[in-house]
Coordinates of C-alpha atoms and ligand atoms in Angstrom, one line a residue:
M257 CA -34.6 -126.1 -100.9
L258 CA -35.3 -124.0 -97.8
D259 CA -36.1 -127.2 -95.6
T260 CA -32.3 -128.5 -96.7
F261 CA -31.0 -125.5 -95.9
V262 CA -28.3 -126.0 -92.9
P263 CA -28.0 -122.1 -91.8
T264 CA -24.1 -122.0 -90.0
T265 CA -24.3 -121.9 -85.9
L266 CA -22.7 -118.5 -85.3
P267 CA -21.3 -118.3 -81.7
D268 CA -23.8 -116.1 -80.0
A269 CA -21.8 -113.3 -78.9
R270 CA -21.7 -112.4 -82.6
R271 CA -24.1 -110.5 -83.6
P272 CA -24.2 -106.9 -83.7
R273 CA -27.3 -107.1 -85.8
R274 CA -28.5 -107.7 -82.0
T275 CA -28.8 -104.0 -81.7
R276 CA -30.4 -102.7 -84.5
R277 CA -33.6 -104.2 -84.7
T278 CA -35.6 -101.4 -83.8
E279 CA -35.0 -97.7 -83.8
A280 CA -35.3 -97.4 -79.7
L281 CA -32.3 -99.7 -80.1
R282 CA -30.4 -97.9 -81.9
A283 CA -31.0 -94.7 -80.2
F284 CA -30.1 -96.2 -77.6
V285 CA -26.4 -97.4 -78.6
R286 CA -26.1 -94.0 -81.4
E287 CA -22.4 -93.2 -80.3
T288 CA -22.5 -89.1 -81.6
S289 CA -25.0 -86.9 -80.7
L290 CA -26.1 -83.8 -84.0
E291 CA -28.2 -81.6 -82.6
A292 CA -29.4 -77.7 -83.7
G293 CA -26.8 -76.7 -80.5
H294 CA -24.1 -77.8 -82.8
L295 CA -24.7 -75.5 -85.9
I296 CA -23.3 -72.7 -86.9
H297 CA -25.2 -70.7 -89.7
P298 CA -23.4 -68.6 -91.9
L299 CA -24.7 -65.1 -92.8
F300 CA -23.1 -63.2 -96.1
I301 CA -24.0 -58.9 -95.0
V302 CA -24.5 -56.3 -97.7
E303 CA -24.7 -52.6 -97.3
G304 CA -27.9 -50.5 -97.8
T305 CA -31.4 -51.5 -96.9
G306 CA -34.2 -54.1 -98.3
I307 CA -31.6 -56.6 -99.8
S308 CA -31.9 -59.9 -99.7
K309 CA -30.0 -60.9 -102.6
P310 CA -30.0 -64.9 -103.8
I311 CA -26.7 -66.3 -104.4
E312 CA -27.1 -68.7 -107.0
T313 CA -24.6 -71.4 -106.2
M314 CA -25.6 -71.7 -103.0
P315 CA -29.4 -72.4 -103.1
G316 CA -31.2 -71.3 -100.0
H317 CA -29.0 -68.7 -98.9
A318 CA -29.0 -64.9 -99.6
Q319 CA -27.0 -61.8 -99.3
L320 CA -28.5 -59.8 -97.1
S321 CA -28.5 -56.3 -95.9
V322 CA -28.3 -55.2 -91.2
D323 CA -32.3 -54.6 -91.6
R324 CA -33.3 -58.2 -93.0
L325 CA -31.4 -59.5 -90.0
A326 CA -34.0 -59.5 -87.0
A327 CA -36.2 -62.0 -89.3
E328 CA -33.2 -64.2 -89.7
V329 CA -32.6 -64.6 -85.7
K330 CA -35.9 -64.9 -85.1
E331 CA -36.3 -68.1 -87.8
I332 CA -33.0 -69.2 -86.8
R333 CA -33.0 -69.3 -82.4
A334 CA -36.6 -70.7 -83.2
L335 CA -34.5 -73.4 -84.3
G336 CA -33.1 -73.4 -81.8
I337 CA -29.2 -72.7 -83.4
R338 CA -27.2 -70.5 -80.9
S339 CA -24.3 -68.7 -83.1
V340 CA -24.2 -67.5 -86.4
L341 CA -20.5 -66.6 -88.5
L342 CA -20.3 -63.4 -90.9
F343 CA -19.2 -62.3 -94.0
G344 CA -19.2 -58.5 -95.6
I345 CA -19.4 -57.5 -98.8
P346 CA -18.4 -54.0 -98.8
R347 CA -19.2 -52.0 -102.1
H348 CA -16.1 -50.0 -102.1
K349 CA -12.6 -52.0 -102.3
D350 CA -9.4 -51.0 -102.9
D351 CA -5.9 -52.8 -102.3
E352 CA -5.4 -53.0 -98.5
G353 CA -8.6 -54.0 -98.5
T354 CA -9.7 -51.1 -96.0
G355 CA -13.2 -51.6 -95.7
A356 CA -12.5 -54.7 -93.8
W357 CA -11.6 -52.0 -90.3
D358 CA -14.6 -49.7 -91.5
S359 CA -16.6 -49.0 -88.1
D360 CA -19.2 -47.9 -90.8
G361 CA -19.0 -51.6 -92.6
P362 CA -21.4 -54.4 -92.8
V363 CA -19.8 -56.1 -90.8
P364 CA -19.8 -54.4 -87.7
Q365 CA -23.3 -52.6 -88.6
A366 CA -24.4 -56.6 -88.4
I367 CA -22.9 -57.6 -85.3
A368 CA -24.3 -54.5 -82.8
E369 CA -27.8 -55.5 -84.8
L370 CA -27.7 -58.8 -84.4
K371 CA -26.1 -58.1 -80.7
R372 CA -29.3 -55.9 -80.4
L373 CA -31.9 -58.4 -81.7
D374 CA -30.1 -61.4 -79.4
P375 CA -27.9 -60.5 -77.0
S376 CA -27.5 -64.5 -76.0
L377 CA -26.4 -65.1 -79.9
V378 CA -22.6 -66.2 -80.3
V379 CA -21.9 -64.1 -82.7
I380 CA -18.7 -64.8 -84.9
A381 CA -16.5 -62.4 -87.0
D382 CA -14.2 -63.9 -90.1
V383 CA -11.4 -62.0 -90.0
C384 CA -9.8 -61.8 -93.6
L385 CA -9.1 -59.0 -96.1
C386 CA -10.0 -60.9 -99.2
E387 CA -13.7 -59.3 -99.3
Y388 CA -12.6 -56.4 -99.0
T389 CA -9.6 -56.3 -101.5
A390 CA -9.9 -54.9 -105.2
H391 CA -7.7 -58.5 -106.0
G392 CA -9.2 -60.4 -104.2
H393 CA -6.3 -62.2 -102.2
C394 CA -6.6 -62.4 -98.4
G395 CA -3.4 -60.1 -98.0
V396 CA -1.7 -56.9 -98.9
V397 CA -0.1 -57.7 -102.5
R398 CA 3.3 -56.2 -103.3
D399 CA 2.8 -54.7 -106.9
D400 CA 5.8 -56.3 -108.8
S401 CA 5.6 -59.8 -107.7
G402 CA 2.2 -59.5 -107.3
V403 CA 3.2 -61.9 -103.9
V404 CA 0.8 -61.5 -100.7
V405 CA 3.1 -60.6 -97.9
N406 CA 2.8 -61.7 -95.0
D407 CA 3.6 -59.3 -92.3
E408 CA 2.0 -55.9 -93.8
T409 CA -0.9 -58.1 -93.7
L410 CA -0.9 -58.8 -90.3
P411 CA -1.5 -55.6 -88.5
L412 CA -4.6 -55.0 -90.8
L413 CA -6.3 -58.1 -89.6
G414 CA -5.5 -56.4 -86.1
A415 CA -7.0 -53.6 -86.8
A416 CA -10.4 -55.5 -88.2
A417 CA -10.4 -58.1 -85.1
V418 CA -10.1 -55.0 -82.9
C419 CA -13.1 -53.3 -85.1
Y420 CA -15.2 -56.2 -84.5
A421 CA -14.9 -56.6 -80.6
R422 CA -15.9 -53.3 -80.9
A423 CA -19.1 -53.6 -82.3
G424 CA -19.9 -56.8 -79.6
A425 CA -18.5 -59.8 -81.6
D426 CA -18.6 -62.3 -79.0
I427 CA -15.4 -64.0 -81.1
V428 CA -13.2 -63.5 -83.8
A429 CA -11.9 -65.8 -86.2
P430 CA -8.9 -64.5 -88.7
S431 CA -9.5 -66.7 -92.2
A432 CA -6.4 -65.7 -94.0
M433 CA -4.4 -67.8 -93.1
M434 CA -1.3 -65.3 -92.8
D435 CA 1.7 -66.5 -90.8
G436 CA 2.2 -64.7 -87.1
Q437 CA -2.0 -63.7 -86.9
V438 CA -3.3 -65.1 -83.8
A439 CA -0.5 -63.4 -82.4
A440 CA -0.7 -60.1 -84.0
I441 CA -4.5 -60.4 -83.5
R442 CA -4.2 -61.3 -79.5
T443 CA -1.7 -58.1 -79.4
A444 CA -3.6 -56.0 -81.0
L445 CA -6.9 -56.7 -79.1
D446 CA -5.1 -57.0 -75.5
D447 CA -3.7 -53.0 -76.9
A448 CA -7.2 -52.2 -77.4
D449 CA -8.3 -53.6 -74.0
F450 CA -10.2 -56.5 -75.4
L451 CA -8.6 -58.9 -73.5
D452 CA -11.8 -60.9 -73.2
T453 CA -12.6 -61.0 -76.8
P454 CA -11.4 -65.6 -78.1
I455 CA -10.6 -65.9 -80.9
L456 CA -11.0 -68.9 -82.6
S457 CA -8.5 -69.3 -85.3
Y458 CA -8.8 -71.4 -88.7
A459 CA -5.6 -73.2 -88.0
A460 CA -6.2 -76.1 -90.9
K461 CA -6.8 -74.5 -94.5
H462 CA -6.4 -75.6 -97.2
A463 CA -6.7 -74.6 -100.4
S464 CA -10.1 -76.3 -102.1
A465 CA -11.5 -76.0 -105.2
F466 CA -14.3 -76.4 -102.3
Y467 CA -14.5 -72.3 -101.6
G468 CA -15.9 -72.7 -105.6
P469 CA -19.3 -71.1 -104.0
F470 CA -18.5 -69.2 -101.1
R471 CA -16.3 -66.5 -103.5
G472 CA -19.5 -66.0 -105.8
A473 CA -21.1 -65.4 -102.7
A474 CA -18.5 -62.8 -100.9
E475 CA -17.3 -61.7 -104.4
S476 CA -14.1 -62.6 -103.3
T477 CA -12.5 -64.5 -106.1
P478 CA -8.7 -63.5 -106.5
S479 CA -8.3 -61.7 -109.6
F480 CA -5.0 -63.4 -110.5
G481 CA -3.6 -66.4 -109.6
D482 CA -4.8 -68.4 -106.4
R483 CA -3.9 -68.9 -102.7
R484 CA -1.6 -71.3 -102.6
A485 CA 1.3 -69.9 -101.6
Y486 CA -0.6 -68.8 -97.8
Q487 CA -3.3 -72.0 -97.6
M488 CA -2.4 -75.4 -97.3
D489 CA -1.8 -78.0 -99.6
P490 CA -5.1 -80.6 -99.4
A491 CA -2.4 -83.1 -100.0
N492 CA -1.4 -82.9 -96.4
A493 CA -1.8 -83.5 -93.0
R494 CA 1.2 -83.5 -90.9
E495 CA 1.5 -80.0 -91.6
A496 CA -2.2 -79.0 -90.3
L497 CA -0.6 -80.8 -86.6
V498 CA 2.4 -77.7 -87.3
E499 CA -0.4 -74.6 -87.8
V500 CA -2.4 -75.8 -85.0
Q501 CA 0.2 -76.1 -82.8
I502 CA 1.3 -72.6 -83.9
D503 CA -1.4 -70.9 -83.4
V504 CA -2.3 -72.7 -80.2
D505 CA 1.2 -71.3 -79.2
E506 CA 0.3 -68.1 -80.3
G507 CA -3.0 -67.9 -78.3
A508 CA -5.5 -69.5 -80.5
D509 CA -8.8 -70.4 -78.0
L510 CA -10.6 -72.4 -80.1
L511 CA -9.7 -74.1 -83.8
M512 CA -10.6 -74.7 -86.5
V513 CA -10.6 -76.5 -89.3
K514 CA -11.8 -76.5 -93.1
P515 CA -12.5 -77.6 -95.5
A516 CA -15.0 -80.2 -93.1
G517 CA -16.0 -83.6 -95.6
S518 CA -12.2 -84.0 -97.3
A519 CA -10.1 -83.5 -93.8
L520 CA -11.9 -86.1 -91.7
D521 CA -8.4 -87.2 -91.0
I522 CA -7.0 -84.0 -90.0
I523 CA -10.7 -83.1 -87.4
R524 CA -9.6 -86.4 -85.8
Q525 CA -6.3 -85.9 -85.6
V526 CA -6.8 -82.5 -83.9
R527 CA -9.6 -83.8 -81.5
D528 CA -6.9 -86.3 -80.3
R529 CA -3.8 -84.1 -79.9
F530 CA -5.6 -81.2 -78.5
P531 CA -8.3 -80.4 -75.9
H532 CA -9.4 -77.2 -77.4
P533 CA -12.9 -76.4 -78.6
L534 CA -12.8 -77.7 -82.2
V535 CA -15.2 -76.2 -84.8
A536 CA -15.4 -77.3 -88.5
Y537 CA -16.3 -75.6 -91.8
Q538 CA -18.7 -77.5 -94.1
V539 CA -17.6 -75.2 -96.9
S540 CA -20.1 -74.0 -99.7
G541 CA -18.9 -76.5 -102.1
E542 CA -19.5 -79.4 -99.8
Y543 CA -23.0 -78.1 -99.9
A544 CA -23.0 -77.0 -103.4
M545 CA -22.5 -80.9 -104.0
L546 CA -25.2 -82.3 -102.3
K547 CA -27.2 -79.2 -103.6
A548 CA -26.8 -80.4 -106.6
A549 CA -27.4 -84.2 -106.7
A550 CA -30.7 -83.6 -105.0
E551 CA -32.5 -81.6 -106.7
R552 CA -31.4 -84.0 -110.0
G553 CA -32.9 -87.1 -107.5
W554 CA -29.8 -88.8 -107.2
L555 CA -29.4 -88.5 -103.7
D556 CA -32.1 -88.3 -100.5
E557 CA -31.1 -84.6 -99.4
R558 CA -32.4 -85.3 -95.5
R559 CA -30.5 -88.5 -95.1
A560 CA -27.2 -87.3 -97.5
A561 CA -26.9 -83.5 -95.6
L562 CA -27.1 -85.2 -91.8
E563 CA -24.8 -88.3 -92.6
S564 CA -22.3 -86.1 -93.4
L565 CA -23.1 -83.8 -90.9
V566 CA -23.0 -86.6 -88.0
A567 CA -19.9 -88.0 -89.8
I568 CA -17.8 -84.4 -89.4
R569 CA -19.5 -84.6 -85.8
R570 CA -18.1 -88.2 -85.2
A571 CA -14.7 -87.3 -86.6
G572 CA -14.5 -84.8 -83.7
A573 CA -15.3 -81.2 -84.2
D574 CA -18.0 -80.3 -81.4
Q575 CA -19.7 -77.2 -83.6
V576 CA -20.2 -77.4 -87.4
I577 CA -20.2 -74.8 -89.6
T578 CA -22.8 -75.7 -92.0
Y579 CA -24.9 -73.8 -94.7
Y580 CA -27.2 -76.5 -94.0
A581 CA -27.6 -75.1 -90.8
K582 CA -31.6 -74.0 -90.6
E583 CA -32.3 -76.8 -92.7
A584 CA -30.7 -79.4 -90.4
A585 CA -32.1 -78.0 -87.4
R586 CA -35.5 -78.6 -89.1
W587 CA -34.9 -82.2 -89.9
L588 CA -33.6 -82.4 -86.2
S589 CA -36.8 -81.6 -85.2
T590 CA -39.0 -84.0 -87.2
A591 CA -38.9 -88.0 -87.0
G592 CA -37.8 -89.2 -90.8
Ligands
PBG638 C1 -11.2 -66.4 -96.5 C2 -13.0 -67.5 -96.7 C3 -13.0 -68.2 -97.7 C4 -13.8 -69.4 -96.9 C5 -14.3 -68.9 -95.7 N1 -13.2 -67.7 -95.3 C6 -12.7 -68.7 -99.6 C7 -11.3 -68.7 -99.6 O1 -10.4 -69.0 -99.2 O2 -10.8 -68.8 -100.6 C8 -15.3 -70.3 -97.9 C9 -16.0 -70.5 -97.1 C10 -16.9 -72.0 -97.9 O3 -16.8 -71.9 -99.1 O4 -17.7 -71.7 -97.1 N2 -11.8 -64.9 -96.0

């Protein structure tokens, strides 16, 4: 049979496989880089000492008390990770989320400790009320209606941002999806003399089912209703551009799109339209899906996780917040 097989002659110019022949050639034509320096490592901080409480839905992650940060910083720095994103889990929650701007709270304490341990670590503080409110919503709730009220929430977000800037945060990152939150935080920071603290705005944030595991980790599941009256409909992309434009006009220094894997088109559109540094958040559910499939042996975890991260970079993100930061950094430093 073989000797009678007549191959179709391909024109010589149409052989893209030429550059895939060896790893050296593949590396030479690779368009997108993925390095430890592109990854932001999220941390969940609790009050108390000696605490490292594993988060069941997010294998490999734990709620940590401030005294456990030294070991963590040593580990991530050795891996080449430059930045962390902080969430706080307070012991006490109330209707206004007053713990969010308590200077003795877990986040300000963690910021101070991290900056003491390593001044060159880029410390980003998430600014939201949902971890601090008893009802778990991202803003103040009007008692009679259960509506999350926008404008009453703004000064509280401003107070939280100032509290974290005062503790030494390099960047504050509002994630509450209240209208006007960037302007309110900018004004609050400037009034308190933090003119140089940049704002990383969670500009386009979908009301996503993929935040499920995080809410367990941060103990921030809403006690009633959901977040669809303030977070965006996942069906919308043009609206994301409106949100981003507003945040840019209000003074956002850096932009974020979230989630990442289900919003690659939005990352790309924001990248093409806005010159600002762009961060994408590979959220807890994206991590949990990969972890669960890997645990069952259904996916090659290393390859699948690195592929998901390089895709987010390829879509246009400069930096990626990911629960895979440490593992990915480790994988990237070893061949295979
Ligand atoms: C809100 C906030 C959330 C996440 C980051 N900031 C949860 C939410 O909006 O319900 C989710 C991150 C993740 O799922 O990893 N403060």
